[in-house]
mmCIF file of C-alpha atoms and ligand atoms in Angstrom:
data_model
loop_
_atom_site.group_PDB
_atom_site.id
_atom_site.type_symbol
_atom_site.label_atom_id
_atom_site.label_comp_id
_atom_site.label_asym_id
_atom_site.label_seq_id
_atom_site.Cartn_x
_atom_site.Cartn_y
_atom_site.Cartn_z
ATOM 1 C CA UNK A 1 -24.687 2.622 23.721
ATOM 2 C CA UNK A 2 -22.798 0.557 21.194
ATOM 3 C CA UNK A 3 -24.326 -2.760 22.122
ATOM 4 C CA UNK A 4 -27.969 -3.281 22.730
ATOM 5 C CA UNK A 5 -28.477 -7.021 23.250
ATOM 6 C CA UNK A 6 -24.847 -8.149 24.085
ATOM 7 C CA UNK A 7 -22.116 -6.163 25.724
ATOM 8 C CA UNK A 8 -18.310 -6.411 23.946
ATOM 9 C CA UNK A 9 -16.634 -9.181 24.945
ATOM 10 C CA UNK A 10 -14.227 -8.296 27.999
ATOM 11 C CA UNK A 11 -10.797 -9.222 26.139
ATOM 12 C CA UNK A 12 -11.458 -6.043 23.474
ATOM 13 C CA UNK A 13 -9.783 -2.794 23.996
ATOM 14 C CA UNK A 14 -11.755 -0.483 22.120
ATOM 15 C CA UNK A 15 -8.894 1.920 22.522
ATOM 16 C CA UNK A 16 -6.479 -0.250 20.372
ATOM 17 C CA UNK A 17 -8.989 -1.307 17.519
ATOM 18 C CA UNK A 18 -7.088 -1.920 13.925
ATOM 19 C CA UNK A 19 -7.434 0.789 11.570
ATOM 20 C CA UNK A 20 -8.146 -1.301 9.012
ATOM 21 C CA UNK A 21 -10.270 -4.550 8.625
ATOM 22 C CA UNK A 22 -10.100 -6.697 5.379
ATOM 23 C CA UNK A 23 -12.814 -9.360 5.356
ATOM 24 C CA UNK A 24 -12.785 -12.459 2.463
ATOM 25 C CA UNK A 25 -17.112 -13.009 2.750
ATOM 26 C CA UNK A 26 -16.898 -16.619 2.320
ATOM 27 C CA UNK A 27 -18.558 -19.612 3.218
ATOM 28 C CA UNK A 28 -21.963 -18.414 1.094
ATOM 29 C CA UNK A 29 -22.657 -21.487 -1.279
ATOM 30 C CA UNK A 30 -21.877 -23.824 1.527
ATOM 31 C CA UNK A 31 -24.366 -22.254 3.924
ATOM 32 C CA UNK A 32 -27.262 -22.310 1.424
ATOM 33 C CA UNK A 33 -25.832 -26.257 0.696
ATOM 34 C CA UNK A 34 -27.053 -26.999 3.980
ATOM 35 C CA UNK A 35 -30.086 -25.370 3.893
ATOM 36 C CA UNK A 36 -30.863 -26.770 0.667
ATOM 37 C CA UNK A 37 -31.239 -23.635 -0.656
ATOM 38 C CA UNK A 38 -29.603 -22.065 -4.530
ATOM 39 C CA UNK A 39 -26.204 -20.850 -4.032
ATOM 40 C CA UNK A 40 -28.041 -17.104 -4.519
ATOM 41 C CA UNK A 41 -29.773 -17.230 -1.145
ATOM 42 C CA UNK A 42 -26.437 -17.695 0.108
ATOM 43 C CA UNK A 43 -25.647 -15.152 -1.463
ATOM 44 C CA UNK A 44 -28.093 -12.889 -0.260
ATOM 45 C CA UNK A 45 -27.745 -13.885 3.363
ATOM 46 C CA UNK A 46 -24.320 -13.241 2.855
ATOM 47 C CA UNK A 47 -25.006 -9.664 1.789
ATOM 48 C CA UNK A 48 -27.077 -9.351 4.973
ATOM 49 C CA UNK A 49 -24.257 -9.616 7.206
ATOM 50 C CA UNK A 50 -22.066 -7.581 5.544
ATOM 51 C CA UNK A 51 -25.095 -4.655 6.868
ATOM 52 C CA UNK A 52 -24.930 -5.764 10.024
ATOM 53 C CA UNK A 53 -21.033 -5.770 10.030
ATOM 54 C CA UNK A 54 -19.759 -2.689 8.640
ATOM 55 C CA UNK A 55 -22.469 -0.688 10.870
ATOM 56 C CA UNK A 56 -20.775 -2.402 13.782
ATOM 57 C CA UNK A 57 -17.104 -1.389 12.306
ATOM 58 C CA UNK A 58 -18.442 2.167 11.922
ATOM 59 C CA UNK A 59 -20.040 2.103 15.155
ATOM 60 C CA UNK A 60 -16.820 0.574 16.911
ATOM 61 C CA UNK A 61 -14.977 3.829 14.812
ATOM 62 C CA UNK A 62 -12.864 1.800 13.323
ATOM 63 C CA UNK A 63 -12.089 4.057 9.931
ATOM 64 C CA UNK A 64 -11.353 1.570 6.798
ATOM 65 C CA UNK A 65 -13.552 -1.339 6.014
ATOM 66 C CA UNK A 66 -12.588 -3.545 2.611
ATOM 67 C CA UNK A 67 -14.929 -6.304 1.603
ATOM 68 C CA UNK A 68 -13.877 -9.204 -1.262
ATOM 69 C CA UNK A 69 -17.302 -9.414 -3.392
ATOM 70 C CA UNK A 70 -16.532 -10.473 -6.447
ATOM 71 C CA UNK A 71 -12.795 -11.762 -7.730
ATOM 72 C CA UNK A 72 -11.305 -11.820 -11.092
ATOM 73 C CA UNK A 73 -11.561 -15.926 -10.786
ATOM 74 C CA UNK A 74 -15.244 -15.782 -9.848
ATOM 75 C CA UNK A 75 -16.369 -15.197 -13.432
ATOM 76 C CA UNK A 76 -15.727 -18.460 -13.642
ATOM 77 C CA UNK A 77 -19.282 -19.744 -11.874
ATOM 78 C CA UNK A 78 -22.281 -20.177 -13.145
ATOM 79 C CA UNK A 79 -23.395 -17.805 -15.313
ATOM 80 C CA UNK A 80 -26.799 -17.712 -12.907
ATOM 81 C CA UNK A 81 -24.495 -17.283 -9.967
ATOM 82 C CA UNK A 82 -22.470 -14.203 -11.444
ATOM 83 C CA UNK A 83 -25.868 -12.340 -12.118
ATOM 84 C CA UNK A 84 -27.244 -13.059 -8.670
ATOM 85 C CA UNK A 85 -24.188 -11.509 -7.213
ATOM 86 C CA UNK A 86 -24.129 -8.519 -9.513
ATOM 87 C CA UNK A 87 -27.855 -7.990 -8.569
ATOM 88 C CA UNK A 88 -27.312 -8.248 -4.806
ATOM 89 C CA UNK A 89 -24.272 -5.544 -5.450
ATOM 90 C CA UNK A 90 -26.938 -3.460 -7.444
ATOM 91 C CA UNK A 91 -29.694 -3.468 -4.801
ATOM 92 C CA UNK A 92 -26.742 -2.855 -1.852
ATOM 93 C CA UNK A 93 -25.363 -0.110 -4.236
ATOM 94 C CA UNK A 94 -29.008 1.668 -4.818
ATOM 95 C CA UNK A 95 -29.603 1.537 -1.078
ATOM 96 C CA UNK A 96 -26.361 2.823 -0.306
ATOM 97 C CA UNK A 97 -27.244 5.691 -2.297
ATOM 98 C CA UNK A 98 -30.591 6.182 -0.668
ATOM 99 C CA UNK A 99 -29.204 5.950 2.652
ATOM 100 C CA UNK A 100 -26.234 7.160 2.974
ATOM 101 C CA UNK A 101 -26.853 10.369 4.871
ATOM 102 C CA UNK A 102 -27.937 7.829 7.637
ATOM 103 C CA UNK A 103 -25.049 5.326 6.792
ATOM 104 C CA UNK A 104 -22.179 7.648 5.807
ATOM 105 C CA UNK A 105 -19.770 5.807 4.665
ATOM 106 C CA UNK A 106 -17.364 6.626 2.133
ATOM 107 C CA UNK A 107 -17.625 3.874 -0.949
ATOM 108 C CA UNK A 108 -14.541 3.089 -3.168
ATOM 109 C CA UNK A 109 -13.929 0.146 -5.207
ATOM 110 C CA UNK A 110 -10.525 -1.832 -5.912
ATOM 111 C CA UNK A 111 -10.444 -3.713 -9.185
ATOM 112 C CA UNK A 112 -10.799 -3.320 -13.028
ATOM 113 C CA UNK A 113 -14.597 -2.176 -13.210
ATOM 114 C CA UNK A 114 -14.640 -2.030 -16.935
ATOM 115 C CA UNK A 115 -15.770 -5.354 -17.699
ATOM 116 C CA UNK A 116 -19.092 -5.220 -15.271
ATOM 117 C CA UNK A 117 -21.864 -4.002 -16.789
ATOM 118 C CA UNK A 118 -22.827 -0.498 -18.022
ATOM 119 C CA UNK A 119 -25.496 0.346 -15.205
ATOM 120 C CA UNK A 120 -22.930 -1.262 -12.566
ATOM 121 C CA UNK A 121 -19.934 0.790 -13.391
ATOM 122 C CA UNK A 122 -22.089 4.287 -13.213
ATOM 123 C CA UNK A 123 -23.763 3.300 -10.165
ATOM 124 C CA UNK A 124 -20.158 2.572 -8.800
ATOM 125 C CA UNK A 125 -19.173 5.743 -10.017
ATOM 126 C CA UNK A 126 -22.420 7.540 -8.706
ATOM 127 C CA UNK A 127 -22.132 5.649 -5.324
ATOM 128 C CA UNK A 128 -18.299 6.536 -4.908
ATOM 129 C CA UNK A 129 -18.654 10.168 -6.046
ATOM 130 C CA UNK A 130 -21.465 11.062 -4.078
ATOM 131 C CA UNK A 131 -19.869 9.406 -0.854
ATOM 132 C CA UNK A 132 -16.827 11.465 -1.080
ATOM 133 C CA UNK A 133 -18.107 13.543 1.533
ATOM 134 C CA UNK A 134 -18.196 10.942 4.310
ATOM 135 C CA UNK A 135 -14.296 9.941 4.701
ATOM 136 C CA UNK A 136 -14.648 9.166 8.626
ATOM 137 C CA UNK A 137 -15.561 5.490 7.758
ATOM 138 C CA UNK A 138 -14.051 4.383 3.995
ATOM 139 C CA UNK A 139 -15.635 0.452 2.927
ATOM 140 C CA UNK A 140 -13.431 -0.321 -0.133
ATOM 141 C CA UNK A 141 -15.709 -2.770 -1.890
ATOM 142 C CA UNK A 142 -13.184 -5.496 -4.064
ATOM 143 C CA UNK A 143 -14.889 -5.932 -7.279
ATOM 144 C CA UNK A 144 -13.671 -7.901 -10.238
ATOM 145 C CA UNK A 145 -10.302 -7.890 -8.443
ATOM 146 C CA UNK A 146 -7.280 -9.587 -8.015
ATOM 147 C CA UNK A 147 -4.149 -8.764 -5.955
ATOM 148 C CA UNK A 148 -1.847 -9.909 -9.268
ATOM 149 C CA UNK A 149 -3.898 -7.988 -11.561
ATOM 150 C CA UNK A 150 -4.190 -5.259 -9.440
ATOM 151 C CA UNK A 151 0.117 -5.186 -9.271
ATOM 152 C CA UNK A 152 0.009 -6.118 -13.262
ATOM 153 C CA UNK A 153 -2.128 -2.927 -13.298
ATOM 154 C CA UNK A 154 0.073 -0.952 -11.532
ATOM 155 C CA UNK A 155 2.864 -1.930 -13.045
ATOM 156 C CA UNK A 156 1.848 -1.081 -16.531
ATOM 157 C CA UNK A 157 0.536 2.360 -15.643
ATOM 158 C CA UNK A 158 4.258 3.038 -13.900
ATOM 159 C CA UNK A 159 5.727 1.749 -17.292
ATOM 160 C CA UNK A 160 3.387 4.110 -19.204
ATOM 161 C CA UNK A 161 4.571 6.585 -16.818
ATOM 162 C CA UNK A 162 8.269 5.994 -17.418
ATOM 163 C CA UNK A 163 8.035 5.517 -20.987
ATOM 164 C CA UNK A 164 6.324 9.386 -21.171
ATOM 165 C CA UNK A 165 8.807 10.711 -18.776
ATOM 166 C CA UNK A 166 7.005 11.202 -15.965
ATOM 167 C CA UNK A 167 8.629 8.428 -13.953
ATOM 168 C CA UNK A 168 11.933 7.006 -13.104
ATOM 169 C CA UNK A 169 12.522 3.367 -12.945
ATOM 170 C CA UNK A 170 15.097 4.036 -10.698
ATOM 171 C CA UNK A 171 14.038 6.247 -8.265
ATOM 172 C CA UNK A 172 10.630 3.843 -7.644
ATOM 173 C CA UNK A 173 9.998 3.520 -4.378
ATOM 174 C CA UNK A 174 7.383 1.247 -2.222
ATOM 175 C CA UNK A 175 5.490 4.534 -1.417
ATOM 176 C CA UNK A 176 5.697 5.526 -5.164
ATOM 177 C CA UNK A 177 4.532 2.439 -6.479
ATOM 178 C CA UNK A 178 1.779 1.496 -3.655
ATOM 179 C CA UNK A 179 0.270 4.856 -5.861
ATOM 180 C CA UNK A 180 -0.246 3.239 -8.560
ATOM 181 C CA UNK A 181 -2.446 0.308 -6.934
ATOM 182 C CA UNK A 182 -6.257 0.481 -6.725
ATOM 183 C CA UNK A 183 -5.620 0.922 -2.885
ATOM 184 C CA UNK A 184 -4.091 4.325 -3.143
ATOM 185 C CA UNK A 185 -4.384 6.456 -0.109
ATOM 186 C CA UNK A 186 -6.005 3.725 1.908
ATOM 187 C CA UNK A 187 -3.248 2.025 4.638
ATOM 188 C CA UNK A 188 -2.285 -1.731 4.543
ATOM 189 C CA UNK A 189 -5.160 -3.863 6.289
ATOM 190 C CA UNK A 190 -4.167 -4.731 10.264
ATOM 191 C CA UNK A 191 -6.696 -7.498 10.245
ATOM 192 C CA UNK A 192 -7.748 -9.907 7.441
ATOM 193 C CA UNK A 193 -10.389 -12.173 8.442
ATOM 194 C CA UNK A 194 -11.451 -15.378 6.655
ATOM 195 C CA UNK A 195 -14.809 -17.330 7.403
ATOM 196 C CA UNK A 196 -15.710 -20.181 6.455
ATOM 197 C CA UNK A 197 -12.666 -22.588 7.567
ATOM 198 C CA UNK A 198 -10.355 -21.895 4.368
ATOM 199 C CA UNK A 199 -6.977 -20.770 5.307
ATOM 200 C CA UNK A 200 -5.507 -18.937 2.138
ATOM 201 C CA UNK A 201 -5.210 -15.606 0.927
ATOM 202 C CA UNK A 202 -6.808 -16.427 -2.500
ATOM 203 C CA UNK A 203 -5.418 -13.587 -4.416
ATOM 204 C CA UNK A 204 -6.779 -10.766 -1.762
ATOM 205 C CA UNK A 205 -4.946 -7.850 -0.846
ATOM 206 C CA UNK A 206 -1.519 -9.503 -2.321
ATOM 207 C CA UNK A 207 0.888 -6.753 -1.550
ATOM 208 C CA UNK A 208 -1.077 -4.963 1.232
ATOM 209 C CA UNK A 209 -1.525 -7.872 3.352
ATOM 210 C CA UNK A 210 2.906 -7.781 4.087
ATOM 211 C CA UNK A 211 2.356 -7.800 7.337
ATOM 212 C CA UNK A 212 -1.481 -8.430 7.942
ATOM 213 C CA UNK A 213 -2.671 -10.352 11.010
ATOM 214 C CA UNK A 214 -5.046 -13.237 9.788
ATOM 215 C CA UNK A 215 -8.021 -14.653 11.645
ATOM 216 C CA UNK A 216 -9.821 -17.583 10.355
ATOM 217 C CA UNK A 217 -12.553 -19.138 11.898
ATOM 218 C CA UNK A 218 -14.943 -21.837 10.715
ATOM 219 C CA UNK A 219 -18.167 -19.676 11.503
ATOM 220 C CA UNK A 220 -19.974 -19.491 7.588
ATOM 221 C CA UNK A 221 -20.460 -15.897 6.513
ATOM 222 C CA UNK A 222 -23.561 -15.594 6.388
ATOM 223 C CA UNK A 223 -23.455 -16.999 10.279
ATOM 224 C CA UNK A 224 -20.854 -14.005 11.220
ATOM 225 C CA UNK A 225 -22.179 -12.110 13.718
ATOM 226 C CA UNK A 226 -21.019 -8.734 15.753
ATOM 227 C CA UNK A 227 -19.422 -11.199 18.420
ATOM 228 C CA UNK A 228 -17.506 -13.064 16.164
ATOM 229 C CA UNK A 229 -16.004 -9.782 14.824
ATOM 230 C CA UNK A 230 -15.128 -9.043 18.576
ATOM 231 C CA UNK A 231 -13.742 -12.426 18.838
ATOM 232 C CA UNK A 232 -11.493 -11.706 15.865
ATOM 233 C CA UNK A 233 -10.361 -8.279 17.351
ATOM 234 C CA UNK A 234 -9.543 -9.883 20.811
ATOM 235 C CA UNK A 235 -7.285 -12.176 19.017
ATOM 236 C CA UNK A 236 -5.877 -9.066 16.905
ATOM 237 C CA UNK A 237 -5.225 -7.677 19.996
ATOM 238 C CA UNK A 238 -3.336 -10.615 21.503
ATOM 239 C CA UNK A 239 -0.683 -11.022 18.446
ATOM 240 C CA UNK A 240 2.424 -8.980 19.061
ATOM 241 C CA UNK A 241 3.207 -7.333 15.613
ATOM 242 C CA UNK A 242 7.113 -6.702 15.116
ATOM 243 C CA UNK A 243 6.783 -5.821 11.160
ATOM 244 C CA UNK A 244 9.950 -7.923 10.810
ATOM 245 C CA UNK A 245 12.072 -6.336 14.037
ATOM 246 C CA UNK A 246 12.454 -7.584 17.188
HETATM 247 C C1 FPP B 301 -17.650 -16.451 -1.449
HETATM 248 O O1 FPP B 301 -18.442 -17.518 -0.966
HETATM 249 C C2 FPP B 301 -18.487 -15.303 -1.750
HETATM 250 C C3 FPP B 301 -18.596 -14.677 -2.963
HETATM 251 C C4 FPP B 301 -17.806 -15.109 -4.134
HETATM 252 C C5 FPP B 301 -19.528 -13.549 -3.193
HETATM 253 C C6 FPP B 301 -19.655 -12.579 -2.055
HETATM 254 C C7 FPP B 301 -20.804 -11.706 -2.343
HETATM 255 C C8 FPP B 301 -21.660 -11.210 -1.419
HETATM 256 C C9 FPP B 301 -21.531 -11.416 0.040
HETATM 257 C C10 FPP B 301 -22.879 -10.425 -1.823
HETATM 258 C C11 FPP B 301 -22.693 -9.271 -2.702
HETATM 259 C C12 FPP B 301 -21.719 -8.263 -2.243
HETATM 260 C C13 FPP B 301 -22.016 -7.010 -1.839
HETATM 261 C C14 FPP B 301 -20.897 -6.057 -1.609
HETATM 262 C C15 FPP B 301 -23.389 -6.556 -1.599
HETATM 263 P P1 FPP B 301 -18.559 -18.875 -1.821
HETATM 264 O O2 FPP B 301 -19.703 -18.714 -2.771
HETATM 265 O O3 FPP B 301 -17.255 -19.170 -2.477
HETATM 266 O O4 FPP B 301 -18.900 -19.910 -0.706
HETATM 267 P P2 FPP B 301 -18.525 -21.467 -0.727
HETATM 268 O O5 FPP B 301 -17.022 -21.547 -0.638
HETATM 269 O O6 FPP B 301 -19.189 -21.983 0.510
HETATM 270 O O7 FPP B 301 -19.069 -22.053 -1.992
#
């Protein structure tokens, strides 16, 4: 039974779920606002639905999950903020460990880990080594990232490449280059979703998103339940997707 308390709303096919969800967690400081709570607590509540929503996308078998956490621009908060966010990834990264022959997901992250700290970047490395062996559900956590950056990245490791011989500038393809990206192996998101009533891609998934379907609702993250993600599926499932034919 996937659905205890509420049964999936009628309009989703759970035989034509997207492969691949891309959610931008926003909406956190505004929801504390209200509650007149520190933008941390927002924070925190924010990492509690991201729990409850990639156990539903691993219960609905849906096999790639990618989360934006933490962006290459949000260094430029509080320095009180940035700390209360790396924590929250620390404690969700240490329980990920403990759990995850209950969870099983597979964890990678997209984005230039180098400048988090020390004890972050091994536990990343622990967490994304040791979770190797559960590829049936892969949650790509975004961290320090940005979609230029990430093609700036790329790019300079394919002119590294070139300059030692190993590439040709010429013969670059879309497949060869997408292997340079910190997405490598993972397919282009079907379905970006954006809380929180913002509608812009803010440097997410730049190149992968070509030909994305976006939902955006005004629901807060933190608020985002398991029928809001069925909402944005059942409006997935009503687009007609072309990729630029007829
Ligand atoms: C955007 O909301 C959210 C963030 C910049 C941080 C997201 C982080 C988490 C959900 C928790 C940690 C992550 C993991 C993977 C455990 P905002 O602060 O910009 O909200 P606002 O627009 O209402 O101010």
């Amino acid at each position: 039974m996937l659905f205890s308390k509420k049964p999936p709303a009628p309009e989703v096919d759970l035989e034509h779920l997207p492969r691949h969800i891309a959610i931008i967690m926003d909406g956190n400081g505004r929801w504390a606002k209200k509650r007149h709570l520190p933008r941390s607590a927002g924070h925190s509540a924010g990492s509690e639905t991201l729990r409850r929503i990639a156990t539903q996308v691993k219960k609905l078998g849906i096999p790639y999950l990618t989360l934006y956490a933490f962006s290459t621009e949000n260094w430029k908060r509080a320095p009180e903020e940035v700390s209360a966010i790396m924590d929250l990834l620390r404690n969700y990264l240490r329980e990920a460990l403990r759990d995850m022959d209950k969870n099983q997901f597979q964890i990678s992250f997209f984005g230039d880990l180098s400048a988090l700290d020390p004890d972050l970047q091994a536990l990343c490395d622990q967490v994304g080594e040791v979770s190797k062996k559960y590829p049936q559900c892969r949650m790509n956590i975004c961290l320090n990232y940005g979609g230029r950056d990430e093609i700036l990245h790329a790019a300079r490791a394919f002119a590294a490449d070139c300059v030692a011989g190993s590439a040709d500038p010429e013969a670059l393809t879309e497949e060869e280059f997408e292997t340079y990206l910190y997405s490598r192996g993972v397919p282009d998101p079907d379905l970006i979703i954006r809380p929180s009533g913002e509608q812009r891609l803010s440097n997410f998934l730049l190149w992968q998103a070509a030909y994305a379907e976006f939902y955006y609702t005004d629901i807060l993250w933190p608020d985002f339940r398991e029928a809001d993600l069925l909402a944005a599926i059942g409006a997935y499932q009503q687009r007609k997707r072309r990729f630029g034919g007829v």
